[in-house]
mmCIF file of C-alpha atoms (C1' of nucleotides) in Angstrom:
data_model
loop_
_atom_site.group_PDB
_atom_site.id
_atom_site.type_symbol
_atom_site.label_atom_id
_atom_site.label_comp_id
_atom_site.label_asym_id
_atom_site.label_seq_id
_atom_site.Cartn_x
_atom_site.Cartn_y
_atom_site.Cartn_z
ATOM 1 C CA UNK A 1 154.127 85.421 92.330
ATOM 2 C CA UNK A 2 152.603 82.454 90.835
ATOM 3 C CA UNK A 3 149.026 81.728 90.594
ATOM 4 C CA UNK A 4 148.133 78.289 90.322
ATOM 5 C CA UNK A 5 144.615 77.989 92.062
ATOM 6 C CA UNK A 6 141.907 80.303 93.112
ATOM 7 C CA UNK A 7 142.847 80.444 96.345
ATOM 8 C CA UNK A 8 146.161 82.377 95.098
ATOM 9 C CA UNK A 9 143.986 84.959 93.749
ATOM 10 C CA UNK A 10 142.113 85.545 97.227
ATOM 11 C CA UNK A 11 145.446 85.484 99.243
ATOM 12 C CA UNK A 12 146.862 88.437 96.676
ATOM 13 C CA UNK A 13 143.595 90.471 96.109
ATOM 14 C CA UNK A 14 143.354 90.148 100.067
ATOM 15 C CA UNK A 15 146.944 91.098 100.589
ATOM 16 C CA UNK A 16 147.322 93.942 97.879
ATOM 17 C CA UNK A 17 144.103 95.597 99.378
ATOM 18 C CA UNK A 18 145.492 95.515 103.009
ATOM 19 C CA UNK A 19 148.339 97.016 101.730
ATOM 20 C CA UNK A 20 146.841 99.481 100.281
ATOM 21 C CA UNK A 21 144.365 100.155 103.344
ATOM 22 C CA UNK A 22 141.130 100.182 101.689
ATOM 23 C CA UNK A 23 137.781 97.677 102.746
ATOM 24 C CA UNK A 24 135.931 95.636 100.869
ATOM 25 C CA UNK A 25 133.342 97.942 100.812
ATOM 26 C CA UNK A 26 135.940 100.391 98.598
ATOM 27 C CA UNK A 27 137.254 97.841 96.629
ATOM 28 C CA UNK A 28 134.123 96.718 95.623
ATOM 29 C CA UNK A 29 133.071 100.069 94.690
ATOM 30 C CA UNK A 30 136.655 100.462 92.660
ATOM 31 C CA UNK A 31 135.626 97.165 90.889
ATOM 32 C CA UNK A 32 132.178 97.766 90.345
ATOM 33 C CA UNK A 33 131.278 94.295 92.388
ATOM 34 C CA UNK A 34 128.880 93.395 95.251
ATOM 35 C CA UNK A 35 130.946 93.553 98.666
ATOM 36 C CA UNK A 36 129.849 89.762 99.172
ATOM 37 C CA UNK A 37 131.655 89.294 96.046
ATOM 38 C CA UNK A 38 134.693 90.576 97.293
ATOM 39 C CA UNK A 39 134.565 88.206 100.436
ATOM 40 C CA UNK A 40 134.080 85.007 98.747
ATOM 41 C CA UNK A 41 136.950 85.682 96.555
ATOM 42 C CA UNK A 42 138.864 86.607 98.908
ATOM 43 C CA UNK A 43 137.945 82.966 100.521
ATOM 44 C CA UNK A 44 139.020 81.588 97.184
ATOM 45 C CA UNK A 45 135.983 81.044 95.289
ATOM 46 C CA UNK A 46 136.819 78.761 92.297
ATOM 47 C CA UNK A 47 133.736 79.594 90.371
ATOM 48 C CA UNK A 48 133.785 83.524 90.205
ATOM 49 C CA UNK A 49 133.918 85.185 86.848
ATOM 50 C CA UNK A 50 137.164 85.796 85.045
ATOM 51 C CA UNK A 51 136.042 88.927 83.552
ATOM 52 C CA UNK A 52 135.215 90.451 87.482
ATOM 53 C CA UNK A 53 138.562 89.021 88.774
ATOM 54 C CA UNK A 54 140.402 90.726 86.202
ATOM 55 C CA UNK A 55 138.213 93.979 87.146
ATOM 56 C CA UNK A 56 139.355 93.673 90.190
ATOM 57 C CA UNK A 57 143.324 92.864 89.990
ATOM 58 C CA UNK A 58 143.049 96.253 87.686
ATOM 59 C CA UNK A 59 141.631 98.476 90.501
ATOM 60 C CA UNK A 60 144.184 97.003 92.665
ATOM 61 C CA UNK A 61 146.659 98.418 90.106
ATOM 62 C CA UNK A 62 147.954 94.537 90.173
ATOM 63 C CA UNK A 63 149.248 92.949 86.773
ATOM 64 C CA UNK A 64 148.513 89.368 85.432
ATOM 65 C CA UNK A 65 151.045 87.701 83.226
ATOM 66 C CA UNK A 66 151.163 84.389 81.187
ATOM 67 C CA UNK A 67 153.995 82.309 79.811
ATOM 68 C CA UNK A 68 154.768 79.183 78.419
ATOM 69 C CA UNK A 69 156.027 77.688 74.833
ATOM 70 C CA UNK A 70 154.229 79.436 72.547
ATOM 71 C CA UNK A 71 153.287 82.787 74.040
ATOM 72 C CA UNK A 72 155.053 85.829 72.932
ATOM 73 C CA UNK A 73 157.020 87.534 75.848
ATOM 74 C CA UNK A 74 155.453 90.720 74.663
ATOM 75 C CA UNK A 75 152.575 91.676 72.424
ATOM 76 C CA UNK A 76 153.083 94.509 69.734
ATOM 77 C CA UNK A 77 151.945 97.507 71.425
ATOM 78 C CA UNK A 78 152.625 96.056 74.664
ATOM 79 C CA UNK A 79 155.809 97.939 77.279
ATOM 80 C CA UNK A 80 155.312 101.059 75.092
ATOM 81 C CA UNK A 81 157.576 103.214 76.872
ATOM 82 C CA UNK A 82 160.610 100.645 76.985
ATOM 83 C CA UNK A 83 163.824 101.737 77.184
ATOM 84 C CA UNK A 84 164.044 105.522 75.273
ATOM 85 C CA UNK A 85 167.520 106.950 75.790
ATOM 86 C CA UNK A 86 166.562 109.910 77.192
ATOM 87 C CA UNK A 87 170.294 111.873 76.243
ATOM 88 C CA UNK A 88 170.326 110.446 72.611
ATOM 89 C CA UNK A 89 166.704 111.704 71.742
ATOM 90 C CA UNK A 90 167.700 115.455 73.282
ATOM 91 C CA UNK A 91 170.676 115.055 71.695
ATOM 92 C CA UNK A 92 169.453 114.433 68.271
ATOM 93 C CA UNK A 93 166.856 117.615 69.154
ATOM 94 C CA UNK A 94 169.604 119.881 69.602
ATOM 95 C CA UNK A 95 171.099 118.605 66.022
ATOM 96 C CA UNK A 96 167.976 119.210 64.158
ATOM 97 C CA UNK A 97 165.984 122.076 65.741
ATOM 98 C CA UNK A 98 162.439 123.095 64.923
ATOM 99 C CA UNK B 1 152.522 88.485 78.253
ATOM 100 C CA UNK B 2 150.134 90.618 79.790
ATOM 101 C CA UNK B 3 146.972 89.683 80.050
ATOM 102 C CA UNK B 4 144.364 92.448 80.903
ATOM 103 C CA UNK B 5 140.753 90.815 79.588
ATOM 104 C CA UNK B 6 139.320 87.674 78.715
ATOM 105 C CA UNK B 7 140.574 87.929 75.388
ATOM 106 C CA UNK B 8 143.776 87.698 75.889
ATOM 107 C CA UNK B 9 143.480 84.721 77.584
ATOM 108 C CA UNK B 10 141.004 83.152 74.939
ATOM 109 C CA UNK B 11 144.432 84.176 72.513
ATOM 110 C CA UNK B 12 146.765 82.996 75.065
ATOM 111 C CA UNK B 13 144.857 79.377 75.261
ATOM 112 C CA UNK B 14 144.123 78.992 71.356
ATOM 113 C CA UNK B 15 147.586 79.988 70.547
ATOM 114 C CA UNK B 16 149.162 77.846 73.148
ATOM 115 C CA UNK B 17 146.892 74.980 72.439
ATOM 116 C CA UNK B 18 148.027 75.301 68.551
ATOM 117 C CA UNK B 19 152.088 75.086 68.976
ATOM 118 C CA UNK B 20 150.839 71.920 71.051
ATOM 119 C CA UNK B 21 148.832 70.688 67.988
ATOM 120 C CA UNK B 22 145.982 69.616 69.664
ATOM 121 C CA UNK B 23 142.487 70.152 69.243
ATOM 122 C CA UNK B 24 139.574 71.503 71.407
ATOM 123 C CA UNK B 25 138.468 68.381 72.132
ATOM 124 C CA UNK B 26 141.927 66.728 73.659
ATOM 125 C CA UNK B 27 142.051 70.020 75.622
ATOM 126 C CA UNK B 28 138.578 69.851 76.761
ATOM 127 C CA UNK B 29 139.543 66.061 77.875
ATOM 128 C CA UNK B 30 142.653 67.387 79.434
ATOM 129 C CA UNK B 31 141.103 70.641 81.287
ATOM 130 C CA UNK B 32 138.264 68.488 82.556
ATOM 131 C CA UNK B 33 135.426 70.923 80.698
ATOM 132 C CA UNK B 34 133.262 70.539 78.127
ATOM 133 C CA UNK B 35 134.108 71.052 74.355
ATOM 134 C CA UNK B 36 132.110 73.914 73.836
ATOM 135 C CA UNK B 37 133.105 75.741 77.125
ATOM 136 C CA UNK B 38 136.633 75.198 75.099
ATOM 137 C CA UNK B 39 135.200 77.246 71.802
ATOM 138 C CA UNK B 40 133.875 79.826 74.425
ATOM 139 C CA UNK B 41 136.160 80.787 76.189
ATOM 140 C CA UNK B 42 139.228 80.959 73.050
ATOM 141 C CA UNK B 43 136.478 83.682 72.288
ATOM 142 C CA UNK B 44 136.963 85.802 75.315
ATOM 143 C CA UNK B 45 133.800 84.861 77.496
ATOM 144 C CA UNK B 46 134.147 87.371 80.555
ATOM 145 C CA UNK B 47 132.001 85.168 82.541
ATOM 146 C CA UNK B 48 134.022 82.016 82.550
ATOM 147 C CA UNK B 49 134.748 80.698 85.604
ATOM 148 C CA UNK B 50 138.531 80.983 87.282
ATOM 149 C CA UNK B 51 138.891 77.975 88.613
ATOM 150 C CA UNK B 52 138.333 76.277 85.123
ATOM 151 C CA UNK B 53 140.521 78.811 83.075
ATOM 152 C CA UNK B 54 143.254 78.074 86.002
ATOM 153 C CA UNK B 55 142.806 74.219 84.941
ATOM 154 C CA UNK B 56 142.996 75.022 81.414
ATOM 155 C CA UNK B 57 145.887 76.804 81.494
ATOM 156 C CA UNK B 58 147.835 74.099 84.006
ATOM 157 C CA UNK B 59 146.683 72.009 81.068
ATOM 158 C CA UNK B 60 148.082 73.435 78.676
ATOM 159 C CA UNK B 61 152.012 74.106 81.261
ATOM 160 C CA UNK B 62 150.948 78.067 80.939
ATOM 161 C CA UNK B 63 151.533 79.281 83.752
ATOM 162 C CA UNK B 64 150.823 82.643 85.783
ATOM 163 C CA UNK B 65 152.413 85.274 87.395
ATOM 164 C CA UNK B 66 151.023 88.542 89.538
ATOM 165 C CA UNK B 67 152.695 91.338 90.725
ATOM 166 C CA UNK B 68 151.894 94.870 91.809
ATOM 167 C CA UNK B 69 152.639 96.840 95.223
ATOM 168 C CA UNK B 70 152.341 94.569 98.258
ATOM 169 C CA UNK B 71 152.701 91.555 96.093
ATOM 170 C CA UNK B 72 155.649 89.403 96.910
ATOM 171 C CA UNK B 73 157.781 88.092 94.589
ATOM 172 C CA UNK B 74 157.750 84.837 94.711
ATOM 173 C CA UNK B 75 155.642 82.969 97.915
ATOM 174 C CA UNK B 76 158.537 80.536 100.326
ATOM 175 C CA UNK B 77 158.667 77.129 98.571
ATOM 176 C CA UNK B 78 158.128 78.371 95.095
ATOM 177 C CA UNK B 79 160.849 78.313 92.701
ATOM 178 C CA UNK B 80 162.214 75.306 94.674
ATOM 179 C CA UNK B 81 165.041 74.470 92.061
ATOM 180 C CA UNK B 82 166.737 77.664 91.487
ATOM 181 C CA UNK B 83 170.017 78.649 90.208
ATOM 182 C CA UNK B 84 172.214 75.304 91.254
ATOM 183 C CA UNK B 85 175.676 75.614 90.783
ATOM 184 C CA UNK B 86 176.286 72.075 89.873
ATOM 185 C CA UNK B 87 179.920 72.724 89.720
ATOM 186 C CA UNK B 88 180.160 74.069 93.346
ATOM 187 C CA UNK B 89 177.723 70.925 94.384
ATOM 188 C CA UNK B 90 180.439 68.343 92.702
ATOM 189 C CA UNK B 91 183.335 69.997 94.201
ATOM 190 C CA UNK B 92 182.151 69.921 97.490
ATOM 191 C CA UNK B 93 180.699 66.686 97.219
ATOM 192 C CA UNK B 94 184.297 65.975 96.092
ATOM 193 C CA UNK B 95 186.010 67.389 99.415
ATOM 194 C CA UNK B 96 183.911 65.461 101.617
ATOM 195 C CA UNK B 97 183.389 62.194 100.528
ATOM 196 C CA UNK B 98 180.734 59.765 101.790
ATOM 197 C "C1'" DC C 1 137.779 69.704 44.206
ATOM 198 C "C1'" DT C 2 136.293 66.645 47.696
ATOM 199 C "C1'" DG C 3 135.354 64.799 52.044
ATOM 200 C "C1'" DA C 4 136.537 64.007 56.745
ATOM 201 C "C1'" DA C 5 138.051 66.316 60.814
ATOM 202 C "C1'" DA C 6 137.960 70.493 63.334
ATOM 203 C "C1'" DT C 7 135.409 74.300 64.747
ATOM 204 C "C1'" DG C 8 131.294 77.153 65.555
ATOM 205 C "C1'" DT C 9 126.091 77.447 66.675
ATOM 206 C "C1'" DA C 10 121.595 76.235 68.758
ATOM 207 C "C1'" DG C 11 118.584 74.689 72.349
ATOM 208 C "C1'" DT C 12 117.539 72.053 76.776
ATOM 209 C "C1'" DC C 13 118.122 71.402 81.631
ATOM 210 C "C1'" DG C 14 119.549 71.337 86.356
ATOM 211 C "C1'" DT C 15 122.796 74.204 89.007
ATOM 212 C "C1'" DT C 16 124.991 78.199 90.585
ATOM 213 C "C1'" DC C 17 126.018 82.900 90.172
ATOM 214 C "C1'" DG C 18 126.111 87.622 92.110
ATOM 215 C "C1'" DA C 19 123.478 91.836 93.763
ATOM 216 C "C1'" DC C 20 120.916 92.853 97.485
ATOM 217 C "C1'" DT C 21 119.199 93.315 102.261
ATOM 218 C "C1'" DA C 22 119.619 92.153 106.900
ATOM 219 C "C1'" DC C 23 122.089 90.013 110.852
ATOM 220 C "C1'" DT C 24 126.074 88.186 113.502
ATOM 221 C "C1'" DT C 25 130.785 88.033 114.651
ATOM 222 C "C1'" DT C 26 135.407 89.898 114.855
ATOM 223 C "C1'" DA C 27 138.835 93.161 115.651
ATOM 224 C "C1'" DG C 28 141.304 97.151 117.033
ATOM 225 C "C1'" DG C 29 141.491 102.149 118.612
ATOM 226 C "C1'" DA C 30 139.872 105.382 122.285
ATOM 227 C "C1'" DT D 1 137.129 97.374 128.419
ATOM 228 C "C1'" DC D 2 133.833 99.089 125.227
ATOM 229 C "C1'" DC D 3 132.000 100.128 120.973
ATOM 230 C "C1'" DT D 4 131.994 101.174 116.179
ATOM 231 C "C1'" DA D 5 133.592 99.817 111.657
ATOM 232 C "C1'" DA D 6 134.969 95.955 109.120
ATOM 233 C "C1'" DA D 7 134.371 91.298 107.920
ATOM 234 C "C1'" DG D 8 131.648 87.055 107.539
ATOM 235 C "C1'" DT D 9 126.913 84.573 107.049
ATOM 236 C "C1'" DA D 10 122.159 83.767 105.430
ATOM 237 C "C1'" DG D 11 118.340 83.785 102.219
ATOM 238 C "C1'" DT D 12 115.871 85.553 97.913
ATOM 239 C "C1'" DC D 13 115.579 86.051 93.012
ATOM 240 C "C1'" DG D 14 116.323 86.688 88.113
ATOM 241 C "C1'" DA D 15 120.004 85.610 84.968
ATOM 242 C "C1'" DA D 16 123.610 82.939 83.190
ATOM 243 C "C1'" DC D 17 126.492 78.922 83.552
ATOM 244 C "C1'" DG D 18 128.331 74.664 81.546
ATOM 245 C "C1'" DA D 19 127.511 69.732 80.037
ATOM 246 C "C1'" DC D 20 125.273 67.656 76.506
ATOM 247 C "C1'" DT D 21 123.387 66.412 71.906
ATOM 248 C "C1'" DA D 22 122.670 67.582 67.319
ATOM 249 C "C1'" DC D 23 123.504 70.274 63.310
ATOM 250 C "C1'" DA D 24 126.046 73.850 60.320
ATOM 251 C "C1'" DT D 25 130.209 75.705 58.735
ATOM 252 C "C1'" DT D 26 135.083 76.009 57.929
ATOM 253 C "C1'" DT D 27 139.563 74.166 56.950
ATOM 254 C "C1'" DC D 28 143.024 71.689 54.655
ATOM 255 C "C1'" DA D 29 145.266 67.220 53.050
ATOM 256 C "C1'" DG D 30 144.975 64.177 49.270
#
DNA sequence: CTGAAATGTAGTCGTTCGACTACTTTAGGA
DNA sequence: TCCTAAAGTAGTCGAACGACTACATTTCAG
């Protein structure tokens, strides 16, 4: 989903905890943030640190991405375990064995 | 592209903000901050604040995307002007005129 | 190589942050 | 309905923010 304001951010912090049926209290434990923290971001606090927000997308296991002209789709090192043909890399095993 | 820290995004905006070939002043004008909160946060502040990054990166037509379990794809009214089949349009338009 | 534009650094100042504690209000299961 | 946990509100306090000005450093076209 896009994120265009702060608000966004409260709606799907808010909505990705609920889902995974935890409080605030335990999320802001996970994120190493003050409870009250978690509430006014939740409310869509436009001033709260980056740095905590990102903290706290991570213990919600949720992923941020950016696009646009001029950024790369991926980064080098990025998706490391893309697409690995599981039959060809067993089959070139059984060719050349230990 | 993934973006995990404040770093990335100070990457994502300096690189983004070079293909446009402006400098941190115009963006600073643009983003509605001040120069050096420009300089600060290319450098990965964690402490900057969301609301401004979010105006930077409007700024600068980045835009971003969440996702993660209990996340929907995309929120009702976003994406408003998918996947037209102009052809189909025309050729209906065509069987009932006016 | 030179010099102007772009970028980075330093310090001031009023404002706001976020952790914390302590209450109040809301909500939902027994 | 009641009653406990969850969610929201209030106030304090030290720390950091971000705009600003002024200066230093880097970059790169001519």
């Amino acid at each position: 989903m896009q994120v265009r304001t702060p608000v966004d951010f409260g709606l799907m912090i808010r909505q990705a905890r609920r889902a995974r049926g935890i409080t605030q209290q335990e999320l802001a434990r996970a994120a190493a943030v003050g409870r009250q923290w978690i509430v006014e971001v939740e409310a869509g606090k436009p001033r709260a640190e980056v740095g905590r927000v990102l903290q706290t997308l991570a213990a919600l296991d949720l992923s941020l991405t950016i696009h646009g002209e001029g950024i790369p789709e991926l980064r080098e090192s990025e998706d490391p375990a893309e697409d690995i043909d599981l039959d060809a890399v067993l089959e070139a095993h059984r060719r050349t064995p230990p």
